[in-house]
Amino acid sequence: MTEGTPKDIGQALAEIDITRPNVARVYDYFVGGKDNFSADREFAHKAMEIAPKAPLAAQANREFLQRVVRYLVREAGITQFLDIGSGLPTAGNTSEVAHEIDPGVHVVYVDNDPIVYTHSKALLADAVTVDIINADIRSPAEILTDPAVLRLLDFDQPIGLLLLAVLHHIEDSEDPAWIAARLRDAMPAGSYLAISSFHMPGPELPELRAKTIEGEKLLAQNLGSGRWREEDQIQTWFGDWEMIPPGLVSLREWRPPAGGRIEHDEVYHSFWGGVARKK
Ligand SMILES: C[S@@+](CC[C@H](N)C(=O)[O-])C[C@H]1O[C@@H](n2cnc3c(N)ncnc32)[C@H](O)[C@@H]1O
């Protein structure tokens, strides 16, 4: 298992490579952000030859994040978030959405990407309730003992732990279930865990399954990570926490806005998520 360590800005800047496509920047391009380079856009268009609706999948994930954060602040009374694999600070991120409801909410973002870190750090220079650390989810102990985490989060009060579109970047050999369990164990009772993940379409959809495997190879070759998981495997990441209705479902089916029609296309089958509460 590769161990990541929190880094300072100088180290992070030295690691930035814009000549190769990168997970955070390709995602940023798909959700309409401006923090991406030609290598990212070229790869994004290659991916769209296999999965033309890839940008819609990224947008569905971002909308899921926003519905989850609103639910947690407004209905569950959560006042602090640990958002791991937070991504580039595209409009509508966790702190923006939470602060529209309660400006006092504390958020710690965590990402192992140097551009995400340096860019977010600059934007958050004056923030009092929000910070970002450059750390790797594969080293949960380092995240949980980081000074910014300990300064902004009170581990005696419920925490909203967000693992959105990040565990699918962890290989089976790096044990995403172990990582999720370490993070769950550190959360106090009453905390919530939200997960979204690439989901492998079922055997009843052989063509889509074959295309998904092709897409998985493309991501592995170009971005180095990106795994589509079976429903059972994603479910294990919630441990024995109590699933909030409607459970682990297609992202579009998780508390959708009233009146919208849910299309059962490849986006529907390929990106799932849910929220659970620690008893
Ligand atoms: C697809 S983006 C998701 C952004 C945001 N969570 C969302 O759902 O809109 C995935 C993010 O996870 C980050 N990431 C990937 N592997 C990671 C790791 N091992 N540790 C921390 N962050 C990681 C990437 O840098 C990227 O910013």
PDB file of C-alpha atoms in Angstrom, residues 4-188:
ATOM      1  CA  GLY A   4       0.647   9.394   1.439  1.00  0.00           C
ATOM      2  CA  THR A   5       1.794  12.221   3.702  1.00  0.00           C
ATOM      3  CA  PRO A   6       0.428  15.730   4.233  1.00  0.00           C
ATOM      4  CA  LYS A   7       2.532  18.133   2.147  1.00  0.00           C
ATOM      5  CA  ASP A   8       3.269  21.823   2.122  1.00  0.00           C
ATOM      6  CA  ILE A   9       2.572  24.177  -0.797  1.00  0.00           C
ATOM      7  CA  GLY A  10       6.167  24.114  -2.151  1.00  0.00           C
ATOM      8  CA  GLN A  11       6.233  20.331  -2.338  1.00  0.00           C
ATOM      9  CA  ALA A  12       2.770  20.271  -3.896  1.00  0.00           C
ATOM     10  CA  LEU A  13       3.718  22.821  -6.598  1.00  0.00           C
ATOM     11  CA  ALA A  14       6.810  20.793  -7.517  1.00  0.00           C
ATOM     12  CA  GLU A  15       4.599  17.748  -8.174  1.00  0.00           C
ATOM     13  CA  ILE A  16       2.213  19.402 -10.646  1.00  0.00           C
ATOM     14  CA  ASP A  17       2.412  17.846 -14.125  1.00  0.00           C
ATOM     15  CA  ILE A  18       0.092  19.348 -16.743  1.00  0.00           C
ATOM     16  CA  THR A  19       1.423  17.245 -19.605  1.00  0.00           C
ATOM     17  CA  ARG A  20      -0.523  14.160 -18.478  1.00  0.00           C
ATOM     18  CA  PRO A  21      -4.267  13.841 -17.844  1.00  0.00           C
ATOM     19  CA  ASN A  22      -5.275  13.792 -14.207  1.00  0.00           C
ATOM     20  CA  VAL A  23      -8.393  12.599 -12.354  1.00  0.00           C
ATOM     21  CA  ALA A  24      -9.277  15.896 -10.643  1.00  0.00           C
ATOM     22  CA  ARG A  25      -8.852  18.000 -13.786  1.00  0.00           C
ATOM     23  CA  VAL A  26     -10.713  15.619 -16.130  1.00  0.00           C
ATOM     24  CA  TYR A  27     -13.608  15.612 -13.619  1.00  0.00           C
ATOM     25  CA  ASP A  28     -13.398  19.417 -13.463  1.00  0.00           C
ATOM     26  CA  TYR A  29     -13.706  19.547 -17.285  1.00  0.00           C
ATOM     27  CA  PHE A  30     -16.750  17.240 -17.228  1.00  0.00           C
ATOM     28  CA  VAL A  31     -18.550  19.364 -14.617  1.00  0.00           C
ATOM     29  CA  GLY A  32     -17.860  22.582 -16.549  1.00  0.00           C
ATOM     30  CA  GLY A  33     -14.892  23.928 -14.518  1.00  0.00           C
ATOM     31  CA  LYS A  34     -11.978  25.934 -15.903  1.00  0.00           C
ATOM     32  CA  ASP A  35      -9.075  24.311 -14.038  1.00  0.00           C
ATOM     33  CA  ASN A  36      -8.026  21.828 -16.711  1.00  0.00           C
ATOM     34  CA  PHE A  37      -5.384  21.651 -19.435  1.00  0.00           C
ATOM     35  CA  SER A  38      -5.228  20.305 -23.013  1.00  0.00           C
ATOM     36  CA  ALA A  39      -3.967  16.859 -21.884  1.00  0.00           C
ATOM     37  CA  ASP A  40      -7.043  16.565 -19.629  1.00  0.00           C
ATOM     38  CA  ARG A  41      -9.451  17.683 -22.352  1.00  0.00           C
ATOM     39  CA  GLU A  42      -7.891  15.341 -24.944  1.00  0.00           C
ATOM     40  CA  PHE A  43      -8.312  12.395 -22.585  1.00  0.00           C
ATOM     41  CA  ALA A  44     -11.877  13.483 -21.723  1.00  0.00           C
ATOM     42  CA  HIS A  45     -12.816  13.355 -25.424  1.00  0.00           C
ATOM     43  CA  LYS A  46     -11.173   9.922 -25.820  1.00  0.00           C
ATOM     44  CA  ALA A  47     -13.236   8.650 -22.862  1.00  0.00           C
ATOM     45  CA  MET A  48     -16.385  10.093 -24.438  1.00  0.00           C
ATOM     46  CA  GLU A  49     -15.831   7.920 -27.533  1.00  0.00           C
ATOM     47  CA  ILE A  50     -16.567   4.915 -25.252  1.00  0.00           C
ATOM     48  CA  ALA A  51     -18.901   6.682 -22.823  1.00  0.00           C
ATOM     49  CA  PRO A  52     -20.515   9.689 -24.553  1.00  0.00           C
ATOM     50  CA  LYS A  53     -22.449  10.506 -21.400  1.00  0.00           C
ATOM     51  CA  ALA A  54     -19.373  10.685 -19.125  1.00  0.00           C
ATOM     52  CA  PRO A  55     -19.912  14.432 -18.483  1.00  0.00           C
ATOM     53  CA  LEU A  56     -23.513  13.698 -17.430  1.00  0.00           C
ATOM     54  CA  ALA A  57     -22.241  11.059 -15.007  1.00  0.00           C
ATOM     55  CA  ALA A  58     -19.834  13.563 -13.420  1.00  0.00           C
ATOM     56  CA  GLN A  59     -22.641  16.121 -13.198  1.00  0.00           C
ATOM     57  CA  ALA A  60     -24.980  13.540 -11.628  1.00  0.00           C
ATOM     58  CA  ASN A  61     -22.302  12.918  -8.994  1.00  0.00           C
ATOM     59  CA  ARG A  62     -21.891  16.625  -8.274  1.00  0.00           C
ATOM     60  CA  GLU A  63     -25.673  16.998  -7.931  1.00  0.00           C
ATOM     61  CA  PHE A  64     -25.711  13.988  -5.572  1.00  0.00           C
ATOM     62  CA  LEU A  65     -23.040  15.733  -3.444  1.00  0.00           C
ATOM     63  CA  GLN A  66     -25.199  18.842  -3.261  1.00  0.00           C
ATOM     64  CA  ARG A  67     -28.393  16.951  -2.315  1.00  0.00           C
ATOM     65  CA  VAL A  68     -26.472  14.976   0.324  1.00  0.00           C
ATOM     66  CA  VAL A  69     -24.919  18.090   1.897  1.00  0.00           C
ATOM     67  CA  ARG A  70     -28.296  19.885   1.973  1.00  0.00           C
ATOM     68  CA  TYR A  71     -29.912  16.809   3.536  1.00  0.00           C
ATOM     69  CA  LEU A  72     -27.172  16.491   6.167  1.00  0.00           C
ATOM     70  CA  VAL A  73     -27.193  20.167   7.184  1.00  0.00           C
ATOM     71  CA  ARG A  74     -30.913  20.848   6.926  1.00  0.00           C
ATOM     72  CA  GLU A  75     -32.461  17.536   8.005  1.00  0.00           C
ATOM     73  CA  ALA A  76     -29.752  15.715   9.985  1.00  0.00           C
ATOM     74  CA  GLY A  77     -28.321  18.799  11.741  1.00  0.00           C
ATOM     75  CA  ILE A  78     -24.715  18.137  10.732  1.00  0.00           C
ATOM     76  CA  THR A  79     -22.426  21.120  11.409  1.00  0.00           C
ATOM     77  CA  GLN A  80     -19.042  19.677  10.388  1.00  0.00           C
ATOM     78  CA  PHE A  81     -17.759  17.766   7.351  1.00  0.00           C
ATOM     79  CA  LEU A  82     -14.664  15.765   6.453  1.00  0.00           C
ATOM     80  CA  ASP A  83     -14.710  15.666   2.636  1.00  0.00           C
ATOM     81  CA  ILE A  84     -12.028  13.280   1.327  1.00  0.00           C
ATOM     82  CA  GLY A  85     -11.183  13.329  -2.386  1.00  0.00           C
ATOM     83  CA  SER A  86     -12.814  16.730  -2.490  1.00  0.00           C
ATOM     84  CA  GLY A  87     -11.657  17.699  -5.993  1.00  0.00           C
ATOM     85  CA  LEU A  88     -11.112  21.131  -7.502  1.00  0.00           C
ATOM     86  CA  PRO A  89     -13.251  23.810  -5.850  1.00  0.00           C
ATOM     87  CA  THR A  90     -15.775  23.962  -8.674  1.00  0.00           C
ATOM     88  CA  ALA A  91     -18.932  25.956  -7.972  1.00  0.00           C
ATOM     89  CA  GLY A  92     -21.347  24.162  -5.674  1.00  0.00           C
ATOM     90  CA  ASN A  93     -18.756  22.433  -3.513  1.00  0.00           C
ATOM     91  CA  THR A  94     -19.435  21.189   0.015  1.00  0.00           C
ATOM     92  CA  SER A  95     -18.699  24.402   1.938  1.00  0.00           C
ATOM     93  CA  GLU A  96     -20.619  26.595  -0.521  1.00  0.00           C
ATOM     94  CA  VAL A  97     -23.716  24.395  -0.318  1.00  0.00           C
ATOM     95  CA  ALA A  98     -23.516  24.006   3.485  1.00  0.00           C
ATOM     96  CA  HIS A  99     -22.928  27.725   4.071  1.00  0.00           C
ATOM     97  CA  GLU A 100     -26.033  28.673   2.083  1.00  0.00           C
ATOM     98  CA  ILE A 101     -27.960  26.979   4.911  1.00  0.00           C
ATOM     99  CA  ASP A 102     -25.648  27.539   7.898  1.00  0.00           C
ATOM    100  CA  PRO A 103     -22.569  29.797   7.509  1.00  0.00           C
ATOM    101  CA  GLY A 104     -21.115  28.338  10.722  1.00  0.00           C
ATOM    102  CA  VAL A 105     -20.574  24.827   9.293  1.00  0.00           C
ATOM    103  CA  HIS A 106     -16.937  23.633   9.473  1.00  0.00           C
ATOM    104  CA  VAL A 107     -15.454  21.779   6.493  1.00  0.00           C
ATOM    105  CA  VAL A 108     -12.065  20.113   6.054  1.00  0.00           C
ATOM    106  CA  TYR A 109     -11.264  19.124   2.488  1.00  0.00           C
ATOM    107  CA  VAL A 110      -8.700  16.401   1.812  1.00  0.00           C
ATOM    108  CA  ASP A 111      -7.165  15.615  -1.571  1.00  0.00           C
ATOM    109  CA  ASN A 112      -3.871  14.060  -2.673  1.00  0.00           C
ATOM    110  CA  ASP A 113      -3.717  16.085  -5.891  1.00  0.00           C
ATOM    111  CA  PRO A 114      -1.200  18.980  -5.754  1.00  0.00           C
ATOM    112  CA  ILE A 115      -3.283  21.271  -8.009  1.00  0.00           C
ATOM    113  CA  VAL A 116      -6.413  20.717  -5.928  1.00  0.00           C
ATOM    114  CA  TYR A 117      -4.425  21.546  -2.800  1.00  0.00           C
ATOM    115  CA  THR A 118      -2.641  24.678  -4.022  1.00  0.00           C
ATOM    116  CA  HIS A 119      -5.725  26.051  -5.781  1.00  0.00           C
ATOM    117  CA  SER A 120      -8.064  25.393  -2.849  1.00  0.00           C
ATOM    118  CA  LYS A 121      -5.534  26.728  -0.336  1.00  0.00           C
ATOM    119  CA  ALA A 122      -5.316  30.008  -2.283  1.00  0.00           C
ATOM    120  CA  LEU A 123      -9.102  30.342  -2.483  1.00  0.00           C
ATOM    121  CA  LEU A 124      -9.486  29.560   1.216  1.00  0.00           C
ATOM    122  CA  ALA A 125      -6.748  31.935   2.384  1.00  0.00           C
ATOM    123  CA  ASP A 126      -9.187  34.029   4.420  1.00  0.00           C
ATOM    124  CA  ALA A 127     -11.560  31.251   5.431  1.00  0.00           C
ATOM    125  CA  VAL A 128     -12.074  30.635   9.132  1.00  0.00           C
ATOM    126  CA  THR A 129     -14.421  27.643   9.036  1.00  0.00           C
ATOM    127  CA  VAL A 130     -12.896  25.780   6.044  1.00  0.00           C
ATOM    128  CA  ASP A 131      -9.447  24.337   5.288  1.00  0.00           C
ATOM    129  CA  ILE A 132      -7.825  21.814   2.963  1.00  0.00           C
ATOM    130  CA  ILE A 133      -5.056  19.337   3.582  1.00  0.00           C
ATOM    131  CA  ASN A 134      -2.946  17.562   0.983  1.00  0.00           C
ATOM    132  CA  ALA A 135      -3.159  13.967   2.157  1.00  0.00           C
ATOM    133  CA  ASP A 136      -3.951  10.525   0.859  1.00  0.00           C
ATOM    134  CA  ILE A 137      -7.035   8.508   1.811  1.00  0.00           C
ATOM    135  CA  ARG A 138      -4.798   5.428   1.833  1.00  0.00           C
ATOM    136  CA  SER A 139      -3.260   6.834   5.032  1.00  0.00           C
ATOM    137  CA  PRO A 140      -6.397   7.431   7.136  1.00  0.00           C
ATOM    138  CA  ALA A 141      -4.431   7.810  10.397  1.00  0.00           C
ATOM    139  CA  GLU A 142      -2.556  10.790   8.971  1.00  0.00           C
ATOM    140  CA  ILE A 143      -5.794  12.468   7.952  1.00  0.00           C
ATOM    141  CA  LEU A 144      -7.404  11.848  11.339  1.00  0.00           C
ATOM    142  CA  THR A 145      -4.448  13.319  13.270  1.00  0.00           C
ATOM    143  CA  ASP A 146      -3.738  16.263  10.960  1.00  0.00           C
ATOM    144  CA  PRO A 147      -3.656  19.589  12.889  1.00  0.00           C
ATOM    145  CA  ALA A 148      -6.218  21.247  10.558  1.00  0.00           C
ATOM    146  CA  VAL A 149      -8.608  18.325  11.053  1.00  0.00           C
ATOM    147  CA  LEU A 150      -8.205  18.460  14.832  1.00  0.00           C
ATOM    148  CA  ARG A 151      -8.581  22.263  14.854  1.00  0.00           C
ATOM    149  CA  LEU A 152     -11.794  22.410  12.807  1.00  0.00           C
ATOM    150  CA  LEU A 153     -13.574  19.157  13.671  1.00  0.00           C
ATOM    151  CA  ASP A 154     -14.889  18.186  17.106  1.00  0.00           C
ATOM    152  CA  PHE A 155     -14.745  14.375  17.341  1.00  0.00           C
ATOM    153  CA  ASP A 156     -17.266  14.455  20.222  1.00  0.00           C
ATOM    154  CA  GLN A 157     -19.971  15.738  17.846  1.00  0.00           C
ATOM    155  CA  PRO A 158     -21.446  14.032  14.736  1.00  0.00           C
ATOM    156  CA  ILE A 159     -19.422  14.490  11.544  1.00  0.00           C
ATOM    157  CA  GLY A 160     -20.502  14.236   7.908  1.00  0.00           C
ATOM    158  CA  LEU A 161     -17.868  12.018   6.276  1.00  0.00           C
ATOM    159  CA  LEU A 162     -17.957  12.386   2.490  1.00  0.00           C
ATOM    160  CA  LEU A 163     -16.214   9.783   0.306  1.00  0.00           C
ATOM    161  CA  LEU A 164     -17.614  10.898  -3.021  1.00  0.00           C
ATOM    162  CA  ALA A 165     -16.135   9.499  -6.230  1.00  0.00           C
ATOM    163  CA  VAL A 166     -12.888   8.672  -4.447  1.00  0.00           C
ATOM    164  CA  LEU A 167     -12.956   5.000  -3.355  1.00  0.00           C
ATOM    165  CA  HIS A 168     -13.245   3.934  -6.997  1.00  0.00           C
ATOM    166  CA  HIS A 169      -9.722   5.375  -7.416  1.00  0.00           C
ATOM    167  CA  ILE A 170      -8.428   2.892  -4.849  1.00  0.00           C
ATOM    168  CA  GLU A 171      -7.360  -0.524  -6.144  1.00  0.00           C
ATOM    169  CA  ASP A 172      -8.661  -3.709  -4.500  1.00  0.00           C
ATOM    170  CA  SER A 173      -5.038  -4.438  -3.535  1.00  0.00           C
ATOM    171  CA  GLU A 174      -5.035  -1.143  -1.570  1.00  0.00           C
ATOM    172  CA  ASP A 175      -8.085  -2.332   0.387  1.00  0.00           C
ATOM    173  CA  PRO A 176     -10.827   0.305   0.124  1.00  0.00           C
ATOM    174  CA  ALA A 177     -12.888  -1.652   2.717  1.00  0.00           C
ATOM    175  CA  TRP A 178     -10.061  -1.336   5.264  1.00  0.00           C
ATOM    176  CA  ILE A 179      -9.752   2.414   4.537  1.00  0.00           C
ATOM    177  CA  ALA A 180     -13.510   2.969   4.923  1.00  0.00           C
ATOM    178  CA  ALA A 181     -13.545   0.962   8.168  1.00  0.00           C
ATOM    179  CA  ARG A 182     -10.676   2.997   9.702  1.00  0.00           C
ATOM    180  CA  LEU A 183     -12.490   6.229   8.886  1.00  0.00           C
ATOM    181  CA  ARG A 184     -15.861   4.925  10.166  1.00  0.00           C
ATOM    182  CA  ASP A 185     -14.269   3.754  13.424  1.00  0.00           C
ATOM    183  CA  ALA A 186     -12.953   7.279  14.113  1.00  0.00           C
ATOM    184  CA  MET A 187     -16.378   8.905  13.722  1.00  0.00           C
ATOM    185  CA  PRO A 188     -18.551   9.597  16.787  1.00  0.00           C
TER     186      PRO A 188
END
